[in-house]
N, CA and C of each residue as an Amber inpcrd file, in Angstrom:
protein
   360
  13.3520000   4.2620000  11.0150000  12.5390000   3.8890000   9.8550000
  13.3880000   3.8820000   8.6270000  13.0750000   3.0270000   7.7550000
  13.8500000   2.8830000   6.4650000  12.7790000   2.9610000   5.2820000
  13.3730000   3.2110000   4.1360000  12.5940000   3.1610000   2.9080000
  13.4420000   2.7630000   1.6890000  12.8220000   2.1640000   0.6940000
  13.4020000   1.8440000  -0.4980000  12.8610000   2.7510000  -1.5020000
  13.8180000   3.5200000  -2.1380000  13.3780000   4.5410000  -3.0780000
  14.0950000   4.1900000  -4.4860000  13.4480000   4.6320000  -5.5220000
  13.9570000   4.4500000  -6.8040000  14.0720000   5.7620000  -7.4820000
  15.5610000   5.9910000  -7.9780000  15.8490000   7.1530000  -8.6360000
  17.0450000   6.7900000  -9.6910000  16.9260000   7.3590000 -10.8960000
  17.9470000   7.0450000 -11.7860000  18.0080000   5.5790000 -12.3010000
  16.8770000   4.9500000 -12.1880000  16.7760000   3.5060000 -12.6310000
  17.4800000   2.6440000 -11.6370000  17.8050000   3.0530000 -10.3880000
  18.3300000   2.1530000  -9.3220000  17.5890000   2.1870000  -8.1350000
  17.6420000   1.2630000  -7.2110000  16.9260000   1.2970000  -6.0240000
  17.8760000   1.4720000  -4.9460000  17.4980000   2.1390000  -3.9000000
  18.3700000   2.5060000  -2.7270000  17.6150000   2.3150000  -1.4180000
  18.2610000   1.6700000  -0.3910000  17.6560000   1.5200000   0.9190000
  18.1080000   2.5920000   1.7180000  17.4140000   3.5190000   2.1950000
  17.7830000   4.7100000   2.9200000  17.1290000   4.8300000   4.2860000
  17.7900000   5.4600000   5.1580000  17.1400000   5.8080000   6.5230000
  17.5220000   7.2590000   6.7640000  16.8260000   7.9110000   7.6190000
  17.0580000   9.3560000   8.0010000  18.5700000   9.5180000   8.4360000
  19.3550000  10.4390000   7.8380000  20.6360000  10.7100000   8.0660000
  21.7090000  10.0270000   7.1810000  21.2060000   9.1320000   6.3790000
  22.1990000   8.4210000   5.4310000  22.6040000   9.4040000   4.3130000
  23.7520000   9.0330000   3.7770000  24.3520000   9.8000000   2.6320000
  24.3480000   8.7360000   1.4440000  23.8150000   9.0660000   0.2910000
  23.8140000   8.2010000  -0.9300000  24.3810000   9.0060000  -2.0690000
  24.8630000   8.2050000  -3.0310000  25.3120000   8.7780000  -4.3730000
  24.4270000   8.2240000  -5.4700000  23.6700000   9.1180000  -6.1470000
  22.6770000   8.8050000  -7.1130000  23.0880000   9.3960000  -8.4200000
  22.3650000   9.0030000  -9.5010000  22.5600000   9.6700000 -10.8290000
  22.2050000  11.1190000 -10.7230000  22.6710000  11.9110000 -11.6350000
  22.6160000  13.2950000 -11.6030000  21.1690000  13.8220000 -11.4570000
  20.8950000  14.6620000 -10.4360000  19.5960000  15.2330000 -10.3290000
  19.7540000  16.8140000 -10.3310000  18.7980000  17.4790000 -10.8700000
  18.8810000  19.0100000 -10.9820000  18.8290000  19.6500000  -9.5480000
  19.6090000  20.6200000  -9.3710000  19.5620000  21.3840000  -8.1040000
  20.9340000  21.7830000  -7.7290000  21.0560000  22.8380000  -6.9570000
  22.2880000  23.2890000  -6.3500000  22.5760000  22.6920000  -4.9720000
  23.8380000  22.7450000  -4.6440000  24.2120000  22.1970000  -3.3440000
  23.5230000  23.0740000  -2.2210000  23.0170000  22.3370000  -1.2350000
  22.1860000  22.9580000  -0.2330000  20.7290000  22.9480000  -0.4550000
  20.2740000  22.6070000  -1.6610000  18.8070000  22.7040000  -1.8900000
  18.1000000  21.3250000  -1.3680000  16.8900000  21.4880000  -1.1840000
  16.1220000  20.2780000  -0.6780000  15.3240000  19.7120000  -1.7290000
  15.3290000  18.3940000  -1.8450000  14.5390000  17.6970000  -2.9180000
  13.6410000  16.6640000  -2.3190000  12.5930000  16.3440000  -2.9640000
  11.7450000  15.2470000  -2.4560000  11.7970000  14.0560000  -3.4370000
  11.9900000  12.8240000  -2.9180000  12.0560000  11.6280000  -3.6420000
  10.6060000  10.9090000  -3.4020000   9.9080000  10.8730000  -4.5600000
   8.5230000  10.4330000  -4.4770000   8.2600000   8.9210000  -4.8110000
   9.2400000   8.3990000  -5.4760000   9.0580000   6.9810000  -5.9680000
   9.5420000   6.0320000  -4.8920000   8.5310000   5.8330000  -3.9640000
   8.9500000   4.9630000  -2.7540000   8.3320000   3.5810000  -3.0760000
   9.2700000   2.5100000  -3.0180000   8.6900000   1.1060000  -3.1840000
   8.3100000   0.4250000  -1.9100000   8.9850000   0.7010000  -0.7710000
   8.7060000  -0.0480000   0.4210000   9.1430000   0.7920000   1.5250000
   8.4700000   0.7470000   2.7160000   8.8770000   1.5730000   3.9490000
   8.6340000   0.7320000   5.0890000   9.2790000   0.9990000   6.1620000
   8.9700000   0.1910000   7.3800000   9.9450000   0.4610000   8.4400000
   9.5940000  -0.1360000   9.6450000  10.5730000   0.0580000  10.7070000
  10.7470000  -1.3440000  11.3910000  11.9350000  -1.8510000  11.4580000
  12.2440000  -3.1380000  11.8220000  11.6090000  -4.1450000  10.9170000
  10.7470000  -5.0410000  11.4270000  10.0570000  -6.0130000  10.5480000
   8.7090000  -5.6720000  10.1460000   8.1960000  -4.4140000  10.6830000
   6.8670000  -3.9440000  10.4350000   6.9010000  -3.1440000   9.1500000
   6.0700000  -3.4110000   8.2210000   5.8340000  -2.5660000   6.9770000
   4.9800000  -1.2880000   7.2800000   5.2380000  -0.1360000   6.7060000
   4.3730000   1.0350000   6.7770000   3.6210000   1.2580000   5.5400000
   2.5590000   1.9300000   5.6780000   1.7390000   2.3510000   4.4740000
   2.4360000   3.3490000   3.6680000   2.3280000   3.3130000   2.3110000
   2.9910000   4.2410000   1.3950000   2.1230000   5.3910000   1.0350000
   0.9820000   5.4440000   1.4960000  -0.0550000   6.5900000   1.1930000
   0.5610000   7.9370000   1.6700000   0.9070000   8.7360000   0.6420000
   1.3430000  10.0320000   1.0860000   2.7590000  10.1820000   1.5620000
   3.4610000   9.0600000   1.5590000   4.8730000   9.0720000   2.2340000
   5.8440000   9.5740000   1.1570000   6.7550000  10.5150000   1.6810000
   7.7100000  11.1030000   0.9040000   9.1450000  10.9500000   1.5900000
  10.1370000  11.0100000   0.8430000  11.4850000  11.0920000   1.3970000
  12.0780000  12.3960000   0.9820000  12.5150000  13.1590000   2.0230000
  13.2110000  14.3530000   1.8720000  14.6760000  14.2960000   1.8950000
  15.3020000  14.9440000   0.9780000  16.8580000  14.9460000   1.0290000
  17.4160000  16.2470000   0.6840000  18.6690000  16.4010000   1.2230000
  19.4270000  17.6060000   0.8970000  20.5540000  17.3620000  -0.0540000
  20.7520000  18.1230000  -1.0740000  21.8010000  17.9050000  -1.9610000
  23.1500000  18.4640000  -1.2640000  24.0470000  17.6300000  -1.1270000
  25.3620000  17.8300000  -0.5670000  26.3530000  18.4430000  -1.5870000
  26.3960000  17.7440000  -2.8000000  27.2230000  18.2390000  -3.7980000
  26.8450000  17.6060000  -5.0960000  27.2580000  18.3260000  -6.1850000
  27.1860000  17.8330000  -7.5920000  28.6690000  17.3210000  -7.9620000
  28.9010000  16.1660000  -8.3410000  30.2810000  15.6850000  -8.5720000
  30.3560000  14.8250000  -9.7750000  31.5720000  14.3460000 -10.0780000
  31.8760000  13.4670000 -11.1530000  32.4550000  12.2740000 -10.5980000
  32.0950000  11.1110000 -11.1940000  32.8610000   9.8320000 -10.8370000
  34.1800000   9.7990000 -11.3660000  34.9080000   8.6190000 -11.0770000
  36.1480000   8.3880000 -11.6310000  36.1950000   8.2830000 -13.0650000
  37.1940000   8.5340000 -13.8830000  37.2760000   8.3750000 -15.2850000
  37.2980000   7.0040000 -15.6580000  36.5340000   6.6470000 -16.6250000
  36.4560000   5.2390000 -17.3100000  37.0320000   5.4810000 -18.6370000
  38.0360000   4.6190000 -18.9960000  38.6380000   4.6060000 -20.2840000
  38.0630000   3.6100000 -21.2330000  37.5690000   4.1440000 -22.3840000
  36.9500000   3.2260000 -23.3890000  38.0480000   3.0840000 -24.5340000
  38.4100000   1.8290000 -24.7670000  39.4030000   1.6310000 -25.8820000
  39.0240000   0.5120000 -26.7440000  38.8740000   0.9630000 -28.0600000
  38.3370000  -0.0340000 -29.0620000  39.4980000  -0.3140000 -29.9880000
  39.5750000  -1.6230000 -30.4230000  40.6450000  -1.9770000 -31.3700000
  40.2330000  -3.1060000 -32.2210000  40.5530000  -3.0730000 -33.4590000
  40.3630000  -4.1900000 -34.3910000  41.7160000  -4.5900000 -35.0070000
  42.1040000  -5.8270000 -34.5970000  43.3650000  -6.3080000 -35.0750000
  43.5770000  -6.2150000 -36.6310000  44.7680000  -5.9220000 -36.9720000
  45.1860000  -5.8810000 -38.3650000  44.4090000  -4.9280000 -39.3100000
  43.6580000  -4.0160000 -38.6630000  42.8060000  -3.0570000 -39.6040000
  43.2260000  -1.6510000 -39.2260000  44.2110000  -1.3550000 -38.4630000
  44.7270000  -0.0840000 -38.1550000  43.5620000   0.6990000 -37.6240000
  42.8150000   0.1480000 -36.6480000  41.6440000   0.7970000 -36.0520000
  41.7620000   0.8890000 -34.5850000  42.0310000   2.0230000 -34.0300000
  42.1250000   2.1940000 -32.5280000  41.4440000   3.4870000 -32.1670000
  40.5600000   3.4250000 -31.2030000  39.8280000   4.4470000 -30.6770000
  39.9460000   4.5110000 -29.1790000  40.3420000   5.6620000 -28.6120000
  40.4670000   5.7660000 -27.1750000  39.5880000   6.9570000 -26.6880000
  38.7140000   6.6800000 -25.7270000  37.8100000   7.7030000 -25.2300000
  37.6750000   7.7140000 -23.7790000  37.5170000   8.7360000 -23.0430000
  37.2220000   8.7110000 -21.6330000  35.8910000   9.3670000 -21.3570000
  35.3940000   8.9150000 -20.1310000  34.0710000   9.3960000 -19.6930000
  34.1010000   9.4210000 -18.2090000  33.4890000  10.5720000 -17.7180000
  33.2520000  10.8280000 -16.2770000  31.8350000  11.0010000 -16.1450000
  31.1740000  10.1010000 -15.3870000  29.6800000  10.1680000 -15.1920000
  29.3960000  11.2140000 -14.0600000  28.3850000  11.9770000 -14.2780000
  27.9840000  13.0390000 -13.2620000  27.0380000  12.3260000 -12.2490000
  27.1500000  12.7300000 -10.9240000  26.3550000  12.1130000  -9.9440000
  26.0600000  13.2310000  -8.9660000  25.0470000  12.9100000  -8.0360000
  24.6300000  13.7910000  -6.9040000  24.8020000  13.0940000  -5.6700000
  25.3510000  13.8280000  -4.6970000  25.4680000  13.2270000  -3.3660000
  24.3880000  13.8350000  -2.5130000  23.5790000  12.9300000  -1.9510000
  22.3860000  13.3430000  -1.2100000  22.5370000  12.9250000   0.3690000
  21.9360000  13.7520000   1.2280000  21.7930000  13.3770000   2.6110000
  20.3090000  13.3430000   2.9340000  19.9730000  12.1680000   3.3100000
  18.3830000  11.9200000   3.6320000  18.0810000  12.6210000   4.9950000
  17.1900000  13.5760000   4.9110000  16.8090000  14.4110000   6.0940000
  15.5940000  13.8160000   6.7120000  14.6730000  13.3320000   5.9760000
  13.4260000  12.7930000   6.6850000  12.7070000  11.7200000   5.7670000
  12.1420000  10.7990000   6.4630000  11.3550000   9.8040000   5.7970000
   9.8870000   9.9250000   6.2970000   9.0390000  10.5860000   5.6240000
   7.7510000  10.9220000   6.1030000   7.8320000  11.9510000   7.2580000
   7.4130000  11.5800000   8.4370000   7.5300000  12.5400000   9.6010000
   8.7200000  12.0720000  10.4430000   9.4740000  11.1450000  10.0470000
  10.7000000  10.6160000  10.9240000  11.7920000  11.4100000  10.3090000
  12.3910000  12.3450000  11.2120000  13.5480000  13.1820000  10.7990000
  14.7590000  12.6240000  11.2820000  15.9340000  13.0040000  10.7400000
  17.3030000  12.5140000  11.2520000  17.5750000  13.2620000  12.4500000
  18.0340000  12.4410000  13.4140000  18.5020000  12.9380000  14.6930000
  19.9260000  13.5410000  14.6520000  20.1080000  14.6650000  15.2620000
  21.4160000  15.2130000  15.2740000  22.1860000  14.6830000  16.4640000
  23.4070000  14.3680000  16.3010000  24.1950000  13.7420000  17.3590000
  24.7160000  14.7860000  18.3610000  23.9630000  14.9670000  19.3670000
  24.3510000  16.1980000  20.3880000  25.5870000  15.9250000  21.1370000
  26.0810000  14.7080000  21.2390000  27.3200000  14.4750000  21.9640000
  28.4830000  15.0680000  21.0470000  28.4320000  14.9280000  19.7850000
  29.5260000  15.5240000  18.9310000  29.4980000  16.9920000  18.9310000
  28.1750000  17.5870000  18.9620000  28.0130000  18.9980000  18.9390000
  28.5020000  19.5600000  20.3000000  28.2970000  18.8060000  21.3350000
  28.7000000  19.4280000  22.6600000  30.2240000  19.3130000  22.7960000
  30.8990000  18.3070000  22.1640000  32.2680000  18.1060000  22.2980000
  33.0250000  19.1030000  21.4650000  32.3760000  19.6360000  20.4350000
  33.0770000  20.5430000  19.4970000  33.3840000  21.8700000  20.0410000
  32.4640000  22.5440000  20.8790000  32.9320000  23.7900000  21.5960000
  33.9680000  23.6350000  22.7020000  33.8290000  22.4400000  23.2150000
  34.9640000  22.2060000  24.3290000  36.3420000  22.0780000  23.6410000
  36.3700000  21.4830000  22.5150000  37.6320000  21.2290000  21.8120000
  38.1200000  22.6140000  21.2250000  37.3090000  23.5280000  20.7840000
  37.7690000  24.7760000  20.2900000  38.2220000  25.6400000  21.4720000
  37.6130000  25.5630000  22.5780000  37.9730000  26.2730000  23.8800000
  39.3070000  25.7530000  24.3040000  39.5680000  24.5440000  24.2480000
  40.8720000  23.9710000  24.6080000  42.0170000  24.4900000  23.6870000
  41.7720000  24.6510000  22.4430000  42.7560000  25.1010000  21.5990000
  43.0910000  26.6140000  21.8150000  42.1620000  27.4040000  22.1950000
  42.3490000  28.8290000  22.4830000  43.0950000  29.0890000  23.6510000
């Protein structure tokens, strides 16, 4: 199942298990938040009802984007200004859309203990 949600003035197409980078949201890493502004939802080509539908996400990290240099200059007026800016953003993992939860990949979880046993 997928949904289109709006947060920070932008729209994102998400499915359970996806990771997205959005504008800064309040919360600590590991906290769970609910995105309530859902524009569209469906599965395949079938559209679902938006009544009471919510998207649940987990905050992975609060981070900063790459630095953007702002340089202003006016010729022949001895006017130069240099400024830098790093936008703050939040990295989210979508855990559930309505009652559709993200499926954990059991094959990778099963392979991990075997790999650790082989190293020992």
